[in-house]
Amino acid sequence: MSSQDIPEETLPSKQGEAHEGAVAVAGDPFADPGLPPHEHRIQDIDERAAKRSERAVAFMFTLSMLATIGFIAAYLAIPVDKNIYVFPIGHVSAMNFTLGLTLGVALFLIGAGAVHWARTLMSDVEHIDERHPIEAPSEVRAKVIADFHQGAAESAMGRRKLIRNSMFGALSLLPLSGVFLLGGLSKAPGTKLRHTAWGKGKRLVNQNTNQPLRPEDIQVGSLTFAMPEGMKEEDHDFQNQIAKAALMLVRLRPENIKDKKELDWSVDGIVAFSKICTHVGCPINLYEQQTHHVLCPCHQSTFDLSDGGRVVFGPAGHALPQLRIKVNDKGYLEAMGDFQEPVGPAFWERG
Ligand code: FES
């Protein structure tokens, strides 16, 4: 905007008049100071300064575009299980860190560019809106106060001091329950997820039929859910226990198993993995036979059961824990111990 484009009412002489026109109203101890003179921005009177601001805004938007391209490149290029050391946070997922950083920079620069644009180049005209009194007429206020007193008298609050005091006590204590609930969310589970109901020699039982499983019960292409022998739905602790011990079994062709440890821990291609998603703990229940991938329905984390339960897509940060199994001398599948790492969500430190 050049100086010729500036509205006349915002020129210093006009605004100065408003300021000088300050008047004291009779009976009002404070004089209305009026508006101070309007100060024009350098960009309004110097075309070169305006151009500089324009370039600065365009520069921020361009950097934002680059950050977005960096976000996409990081998403495509960084392996999901790669960790890096970031001072002072420690070891973090390289992909999560880079995605957060680039997205944060892209959003910040869009915001900063918009603010700079508004402050230096958008219209700088001052408008005056008249403010009307918001106070209610005195008769309305008097009626409200009278109604309040009448309501208080009818509720007998003044006379029934025991009710009044206990009610105030109850109302002031109630918010504490929320404080305690929120406080509970800040506690990490400690070692509670380190041990499950699995142990050496525990037979694998079909979760639907309650029957111990033999290798021949697990067919290629099917997903079988299992739990440790001895757990009963009527047990008071059943839900807590199954939430940690739930297991899924899949039979793969041994030549398709890419991970050597996984192969050693399997029986004739039958692999057993925790069914609890390592993102925030939903049960996994979708299996794709061709790719050997299982999918968590909550946020689409996808794990490769032919490659150590590795995360191939989605927000989960860790592979699914595998349970080491064997066939006992009676021909049933049994565990060779507990999981060797905590099952479930990975948002606290596992070490
Ligand atoms: S809980 Fe499985 S992807 Fe979020």
Short mmCIF file of C-alpha atoms and ligand atoms in Angstrom, two decimals:
data_model
loop_
_atom_site.label_atom_id
_atom_site.label_comp_id
_atom_site.label_asym_id
_atom_site.label_seq_id
_atom_site.Cartn_x
_atom_site.Cartn_y
_atom_site.Cartn_z
CA MET A 1 0.00 0.00 0.00
CA SER A 2 1.46 3.39 -0.90
CA SER A 3 0.93 6.53 1.16
CA GLN A 4 -1.69 7.76 -1.36
CA ASP A 5 -3.83 4.70 -0.57
CA ILE A 6 -4.07 5.38 3.15
CA PRO A 7 -7.64 6.34 4.17
CA GLU A 8 -7.90 9.98 5.09
CA GLU A 9 -9.43 9.34 8.51
CA THR A 10 -6.35 7.40 9.61
CA LEU A 11 -3.86 10.13 8.70
CA PRO A 12 -2.06 11.62 11.72
CA SER A 13 -3.73 15.01 11.47
CA LYS A 14 -7.24 13.49 11.69
CA GLN A 15 -6.40 11.08 14.49
CA GLY A 16 -4.59 13.78 16.34
CA GLU A 17 -7.80 15.77 16.30
CA ALA A 18 -9.61 12.97 18.12
CA HIS A 19 -6.91 12.95 20.74
CA GLU A 20 -6.92 16.66 21.20
CA GLY A 21 -10.71 16.61 21.35
CA ALA A 22 -10.63 14.93 24.75
CA VAL A 23 -13.38 16.31 26.95
CA ALA A 24 -14.28 16.03 30.59
CA VAL A 25 -17.98 15.31 31.12
CA ALA A 26 -19.53 17.14 34.05
CA GLY A 27 -19.58 14.91 37.16
CA ASP A 28 -17.12 12.41 35.57
CA PRO A 29 -13.74 12.61 37.36
CA PHE A 30 -11.88 11.11 34.37
CA ALA A 31 -11.58 12.89 31.06
CA ASP A 32 -11.92 10.76 27.93
CA PRO A 33 -8.33 10.74 26.60
CA GLY A 34 -9.48 10.02 23.02
CA LEU A 35 -7.38 8.03 20.60
CA PRO A 36 -3.62 8.52 20.45
CA PRO A 37 -2.33 9.59 17.02
CA HIS A 38 -2.23 6.68 14.59
CA GLU A 39 1.30 5.61 13.76
CA HIS A 40 1.72 4.25 10.29
CA ARG A 41 3.83 1.17 9.74
CA ILE A 42 6.96 1.51 7.69
CA GLN A 43 5.41 -0.87 5.14
CA ASP A 44 2.51 1.59 4.58
CA ILE A 45 4.77 4.44 3.58
CA ASP A 46 7.78 2.68 2.09
CA GLU A 47 7.14 0.37 -0.84
CA ARG A 48 10.58 -1.26 -0.46
CA ALA A 49 9.82 -2.18 3.18
CA ALA A 50 6.50 -3.65 2.03
CA LYS A 51 8.33 -5.74 -0.57
CA ARG A 52 10.78 -6.94 2.10
CA SER A 53 7.88 -8.09 4.28
CA GLU A 54 6.26 -9.78 1.32
CA ARG A 55 9.47 -11.70 0.63
CA ALA A 56 9.81 -12.64 4.33
CA VAL A 57 6.27 -14.07 4.36
CA ALA A 58 6.85 -15.96 1.11
CA PHE A 59 10.15 -17.29 2.53
CA MET A 60 8.38 -18.70 5.60
CA PHE A 61 5.69 -20.34 3.47
CA THR A 62 8.38 -21.82 1.20
CA LEU A 63 10.29 -23.23 4.17
CA SER A 64 7.01 -24.71 5.39
CA MET A 65 6.61 -26.46 2.04
CA LEU A 66 10.13 -27.87 2.34
CA ALA A 67 9.37 -29.12 5.86
CA THR A 68 6.25 -30.88 4.54
CA ILE A 69 8.29 -32.50 1.78
CA GLY A 70 10.80 -33.54 4.48
CA PHE A 71 7.89 -35.08 6.44
CA ILE A 72 6.83 -37.18 3.44
CA ALA A 73 10.43 -38.19 2.68
CA ALA A 74 10.99 -39.22 6.32
CA TYR A 75 7.80 -41.26 6.29
CA LEU A 76 8.89 -43.11 3.16
CA ALA A 77 12.60 -43.46 3.85
CA ILE A 78 13.15 -44.05 7.58
CA PRO A 79 12.77 -47.66 8.78
CA VAL A 80 10.03 -47.87 11.37
CA ASP A 81 12.19 -49.72 13.90
CA LYS A 82 15.26 -47.45 13.68
CA ASN A 83 16.13 -45.63 16.92
CA ILE A 84 18.34 -42.57 17.36
CA TYR A 85 19.81 -40.80 20.36
CA VAL A 86 18.45 -37.28 20.87
CA PHE A 87 19.84 -35.15 23.67
CA PRO A 88 18.32 -34.71 26.28
CA ILE A 89 15.41 -37.09 25.56
CA GLY A 90 17.44 -40.26 25.03
CA HIS A 91 16.74 -43.00 22.51
CA VAL A 92 13.63 -42.41 20.42
CA SER A 93 12.12 -43.77 17.24
CA ALA A 94 13.89 -42.01 14.36
CA MET A 95 10.71 -41.93 12.30
CA ASN A 96 8.48 -40.53 15.07
CA PHE A 97 11.05 -37.89 15.97
CA THR A 98 11.55 -36.76 12.38
CA LEU A 99 7.84 -36.75 11.59
CA GLY A 100 7.10 -34.69 14.70
CA LEU A 101 9.91 -32.26 14.00
CA THR A 102 9.10 -31.65 10.33
CA LEU A 103 5.36 -31.38 10.91
CA GLY A 104 5.93 -28.99 13.83
CA VAL A 105 8.23 -26.80 11.72
CA ALA A 106 5.77 -26.81 8.79
CA LEU A 107 2.83 -25.75 10.98
CA PHE A 108 4.87 -23.17 12.88
CA LEU A 109 6.08 -21.51 9.68
CA ILE A 110 2.57 -21.30 8.24
CA GLY A 111 1.43 -19.63 11.48
CA ALA A 112 4.46 -17.32 11.67
CA GLY A 113 4.06 -16.32 8.00
CA ALA A 114 0.36 -15.56 8.48
CA VAL A 115 1.04 -13.47 11.61
CA HIS A 116 3.83 -11.51 9.89
CA TRP A 117 1.58 -10.94 6.87
CA ALA A 118 -1.25 -9.65 9.07
CA ARG A 119 0.99 -7.41 11.13
CA THR A 120 2.92 -5.81 8.30
CA LEU A 121 0.86 -5.91 5.11
CA MET A 122 -2.84 -6.35 5.81
CA SER A 123 -5.06 -3.32 6.29
CA ASP A 124 -4.03 -1.11 9.20
CA VAL A 125 -7.20 0.97 9.35
CA GLU A 126 -8.57 1.53 12.87
CA HIS A 127 -12.30 1.17 13.36
CA ILE A 128 -14.28 2.43 16.28
CA ASP A 129 -17.23 0.44 17.59
CA GLU A 130 -19.46 2.24 20.04
CA ARG A 131 -19.91 0.33 23.26
CA HIS A 132 -23.35 0.38 24.76
CA PRO A 133 -23.99 0.07 28.48
CA ILE A 134 -24.38 -3.56 29.48
CA GLU A 135 -25.63 -2.95 33.00
CA ALA A 136 -29.28 -3.94 33.55
CA PRO A 137 -31.74 -1.23 34.66
CA SER A 138 -31.86 -0.78 38.44
CA GLU A 139 -35.41 -2.17 38.75
CA VAL A 140 -34.35 -5.44 37.01
CA ARG A 141 -31.36 -5.80 39.34
CA ALA A 142 -33.56 -5.13 42.37
CA LYS A 143 -35.98 -7.85 41.23
CA VAL A 144 -33.18 -10.40 40.74
CA ILE A 145 -31.84 -9.72 44.23
CA ALA A 146 -35.32 -9.97 45.73
CA ASP A 147 -35.90 -13.30 43.90
CA PHE A 148 -32.57 -14.62 45.19
CA HIS A 149 -33.43 -13.71 48.79
CA GLN A 150 -36.85 -15.25 48.44
CA GLY A 151 -35.34 -18.47 47.01
CA ALA A 152 -32.80 -18.63 49.85
CA ALA A 153 -35.58 -18.13 52.43
CA GLU A 154 -37.76 -20.84 50.84
CA SER A 155 -34.88 -23.35 50.74
CA ALA A 156 -34.36 -22.82 54.50
CA MET A 157 -30.59 -22.60 53.91
CA GLY A 158 -30.23 -20.03 56.63
CA ARG A 159 -32.07 -22.06 59.25
CA ARG A 160 -30.83 -25.55 58.28
CA LYS A 161 -27.18 -24.92 58.94
CA LEU A 162 -26.35 -28.64 59.11
CA ILE A 163 -27.61 -29.19 55.55
CA ARG A 164 -25.94 -26.06 54.25
CA ASN A 165 -22.53 -26.87 55.75
CA SER A 166 -22.57 -30.54 54.74
CA MET A 167 -23.63 -29.57 51.19
CA PHE A 168 -20.73 -27.12 50.89
CA GLY A 169 -18.42 -29.84 52.26
CA ALA A 170 -19.68 -32.38 49.70
CA LEU A 171 -19.38 -29.92 46.81
CA SER A 172 -15.88 -28.86 47.76
CA LEU A 173 -14.62 -32.45 48.19
CA LEU A 174 -16.15 -33.77 44.96
CA PRO A 175 -13.47 -32.32 42.60
CA LEU A 176 -10.84 -34.27 44.57
CA SER A 177 -12.11 -37.50 43.03
CA GLY A 178 -11.17 -36.17 39.58
CA VAL A 179 -7.75 -35.14 40.84
CA PHE A 180 -7.09 -38.67 42.13
CA LEU A 181 -8.37 -40.25 38.93
CA LEU A 182 -6.09 -38.09 36.83
CA GLY A 183 -3.20 -38.79 39.20
CA GLY A 184 -3.68 -42.52 38.56
CA LEU A 185 -3.07 -41.97 34.86
CA SER A 186 0.43 -40.71 35.56
CA LYS A 187 1.60 -44.00 37.10
CA ALA A 188 3.50 -46.39 34.84
CA PRO A 189 2.57 -50.05 35.31
CA GLY A 190 6.01 -50.91 36.65
CA THR A 191 6.64 -54.64 36.43
CA LYS A 192 2.96 -55.60 36.18
CA LEU A 193 3.24 -56.40 32.48
CA ARG A 194 6.54 -58.22 32.85
CA HIS A 195 4.88 -61.46 33.94
CA THR A 196 1.86 -63.19 32.47
CA ALA A 197 0.06 -66.44 33.24
CA TRP A 198 2.38 -68.28 30.81
CA GLY A 199 5.10 -70.43 32.29
CA LYS A 200 7.24 -73.48 31.58
CA GLY A 201 5.12 -76.53 30.76
CA LYS A 202 1.77 -74.64 30.49
CA ARG A 203 -0.28 -76.21 27.72
CA LEU A 204 -1.86 -74.00 25.07
CA VAL A 205 -5.67 -74.13 25.25
CA ASN A 206 -8.02 -73.01 22.48
CA GLN A 207 -9.71 -69.85 23.81
CA ASN A 208 -13.07 -70.75 22.20
CA THR A 209 -13.33 -74.48 22.93
CA ASN A 210 -11.16 -74.68 26.05
CA GLN A 211 -9.46 -77.75 24.57
CA PRO A 212 -5.66 -78.26 24.71
CA LEU A 213 -4.14 -77.72 21.29
CA ARG A 214 -2.12 -80.18 19.22
CA PRO A 215 0.00 -79.10 16.23
CA GLU A 216 -2.48 -80.67 13.81
CA ASP A 217 -5.24 -78.34 15.12
CA ILE A 218 -3.43 -75.35 13.62
CA GLN A 219 -3.96 -75.13 9.87
CA VAL A 220 -2.11 -72.98 7.35
CA GLY A 221 -4.08 -69.78 6.75
CA SER A 222 -6.04 -69.79 10.00
CA LEU A 223 -5.55 -67.63 13.07
CA THR A 224 -6.11 -69.48 16.35
CA PHE A 225 -6.48 -67.75 19.71
CA ALA A 226 -5.10 -69.49 22.78
CA MET A 227 -4.71 -69.04 26.52
CA PRO A 228 -2.78 -70.89 29.22
CA GLU A 229 -4.26 -74.07 30.58
CA GLY A 230 -6.05 -73.63 33.90
CA MET A 231 -7.63 -70.22 33.27
CA LYS A 232 -11.40 -70.14 33.64
CA GLU A 233 -13.76 -67.34 32.66
CA GLU A 234 -15.44 -67.49 36.05
CA ASP A 235 -12.17 -66.75 37.87
CA HIS A 236 -12.34 -63.31 39.46
CA ASP A 237 -8.99 -62.38 37.89
CA PHE A 238 -9.74 -63.82 34.45
CA GLN A 239 -10.07 -60.49 32.61
CA ASN A 240 -6.82 -59.15 34.06
CA GLN A 241 -4.95 -62.32 33.22
CA ILE A 242 -6.29 -62.80 29.68
CA ALA A 243 -5.57 -59.14 28.92
CA LYS A 244 -1.87 -60.00 29.25
CA ALA A 245 -1.72 -63.66 28.25
CA ALA A 246 -3.89 -63.67 25.10
CA LEU A 247 -2.01 -65.51 22.37
CA MET A 248 -2.44 -66.01 18.65
CA LEU A 249 -1.12 -68.99 16.71
CA VAL A 250 -0.43 -69.20 13.01
CA ARG A 251 1.07 -71.98 10.95
CA LEU A 252 3.58 -70.81 8.34
CA ARG A 253 5.72 -72.81 5.98
CA PRO A 254 9.08 -73.03 7.81
CA GLU A 255 10.88 -71.83 4.65
CA ASN A 256 8.80 -68.61 4.81
CA ILE A 257 10.02 -67.70 8.31
CA LYS A 258 12.70 -65.05 7.85
CA ASP A 259 13.76 -64.61 11.46
CA LYS A 260 16.08 -67.36 12.77
CA LYS A 261 15.09 -66.92 16.42
CA GLU A 262 11.43 -67.09 15.43
CA LEU A 263 12.08 -70.35 13.61
CA ASP A 264 13.87 -71.80 16.66
CA TRP A 265 10.93 -70.85 18.88
CA SER A 266 8.31 -72.43 16.59
CA VAL A 267 7.05 -75.98 16.08
CA ASP A 268 6.74 -77.19 12.47
CA GLY A 269 6.11 -73.58 11.36
CA ILE A 270 3.58 -72.90 14.15
CA VAL A 271 4.45 -69.54 15.70
CA ALA A 272 2.86 -68.04 18.84
CA PHE A 273 2.72 -64.27 19.35
CA SER A 274 1.09 -62.00 21.91
CA LYS A 275 -2.31 -60.87 20.69
CA ILE A 276 -2.01 -57.52 22.48
CA CYS A 277 -1.02 -54.66 20.17
CA THR A 278 2.14 -52.88 21.25
CA HIS A 279 0.62 -49.50 20.45
CA VAL A 280 -2.05 -48.99 23.09
CA GLY A 281 -3.12 -52.55 23.74
CA CYS A 282 -6.07 -53.40 21.46
CA PRO A 283 -6.51 -57.10 20.65
CA ILE A 284 -5.22 -57.96 17.17
CA ASN A 285 -7.61 -60.07 15.14
CA LEU A 286 -7.11 -59.70 11.39
CA TYR A 287 -4.74 -62.01 9.51
CA GLU A 288 -3.69 -61.82 5.89
CA GLN A 289 -2.49 -65.23 4.79
CA GLN A 290 -0.54 -64.22 1.65
CA THR A 291 1.64 -61.62 3.38
CA HIS A 292 1.60 -63.21 6.89
CA HIS A 293 0.61 -59.79 8.24
CA VAL A 294 -1.70 -59.25 11.20
CA LEU A 295 -3.55 -55.96 11.56
CA CYS A 296 -4.71 -54.16 14.67
CA PRO A 297 -8.18 -52.71 14.02
CA CYS A 298 -7.72 -49.74 16.36
CA HIS A 299 -5.10 -47.68 14.51
CA GLN A 300 -4.04 -50.05 11.74
CA SER A 301 -0.66 -51.10 13.12
CA THR A 302 0.50 -54.03 10.99
CA PHE A 303 2.95 -56.73 12.08
CA ASP A 304 4.80 -59.32 9.99
CA LEU A 305 4.45 -62.72 11.65
CA SER A 306 7.02 -64.24 9.28
CA ASP A 307 9.64 -61.74 10.42
CA GLY A 308 9.67 -61.80 14.22
CA GLY A 309 6.37 -59.86 14.54
CA ARG A 310 8.11 -56.76 13.18
CA VAL A 311 6.03 -53.57 12.76
CA VAL A 312 5.59 -52.88 9.06
CA PHE A 313 3.05 -50.07 9.32
CA GLY A 314 1.29 -47.87 11.84
CA PRO A 315 1.99 -46.24 15.18
CA ALA A 316 3.12 -49.31 17.18
CA GLY A 317 6.70 -48.88 18.37
CA HIS A 318 7.75 -52.48 19.02
CA ALA A 319 7.50 -55.93 17.48
CA LEU A 320 4.94 -58.32 18.96
CA PRO A 321 6.47 -60.49 21.73
CA GLN A 322 6.81 -64.13 20.72
CA LEU A 323 6.17 -67.09 23.04
CA ARG A 324 8.54 -70.03 22.74
CA ILE A 325 6.61 -73.27 22.31
CA LYS A 326 7.24 -77.01 21.86
CA VAL A 327 5.30 -80.26 21.65
CA ASN A 328 5.26 -82.30 24.86
CA ASP A 329 5.57 -86.09 25.03
CA LYS A 330 1.75 -86.45 24.89
CA GLY A 331 1.61 -84.49 21.62
CA TYR A 332 0.22 -81.20 22.99
CA LEU A 333 1.61 -77.73 22.40
CA GLU A 334 3.08 -76.18 25.52
CA ALA A 335 4.98 -73.02 26.48
CA MET A 336 8.68 -73.20 27.30
CA GLY A 337 8.40 -70.21 29.66
CA ASP A 338 6.84 -66.76 29.92
CA PHE A 339 7.23 -64.02 27.30
CA GLN A 340 10.74 -62.67 27.47
CA GLU A 341 9.65 -59.04 27.28
CA PRO A 342 6.63 -57.07 28.54
CA VAL A 343 3.50 -57.48 26.45
CA GLY A 344 1.24 -54.68 25.34
CA PRO A 345 1.65 -50.92 24.98
CA ALA A 346 5.13 -49.61 24.53
CA PHE A 347 4.71 -46.01 25.59
CA TRP A 348 6.79 -46.33 28.74
CA GLU A 349 10.38 -47.42 29.05
CA ARG A 350 10.69 -51.19 28.62
CA GLY A 351 14.29 -51.42 29.74
S1 FES B 1 -3.80 -50.18 19.58
FE1 FES B 1 -3.13 -51.23 17.86
S2 FES B 1 -2.65 -49.74 16.45
FE2 FES B 1 -3.28 -48.61 18.17
#
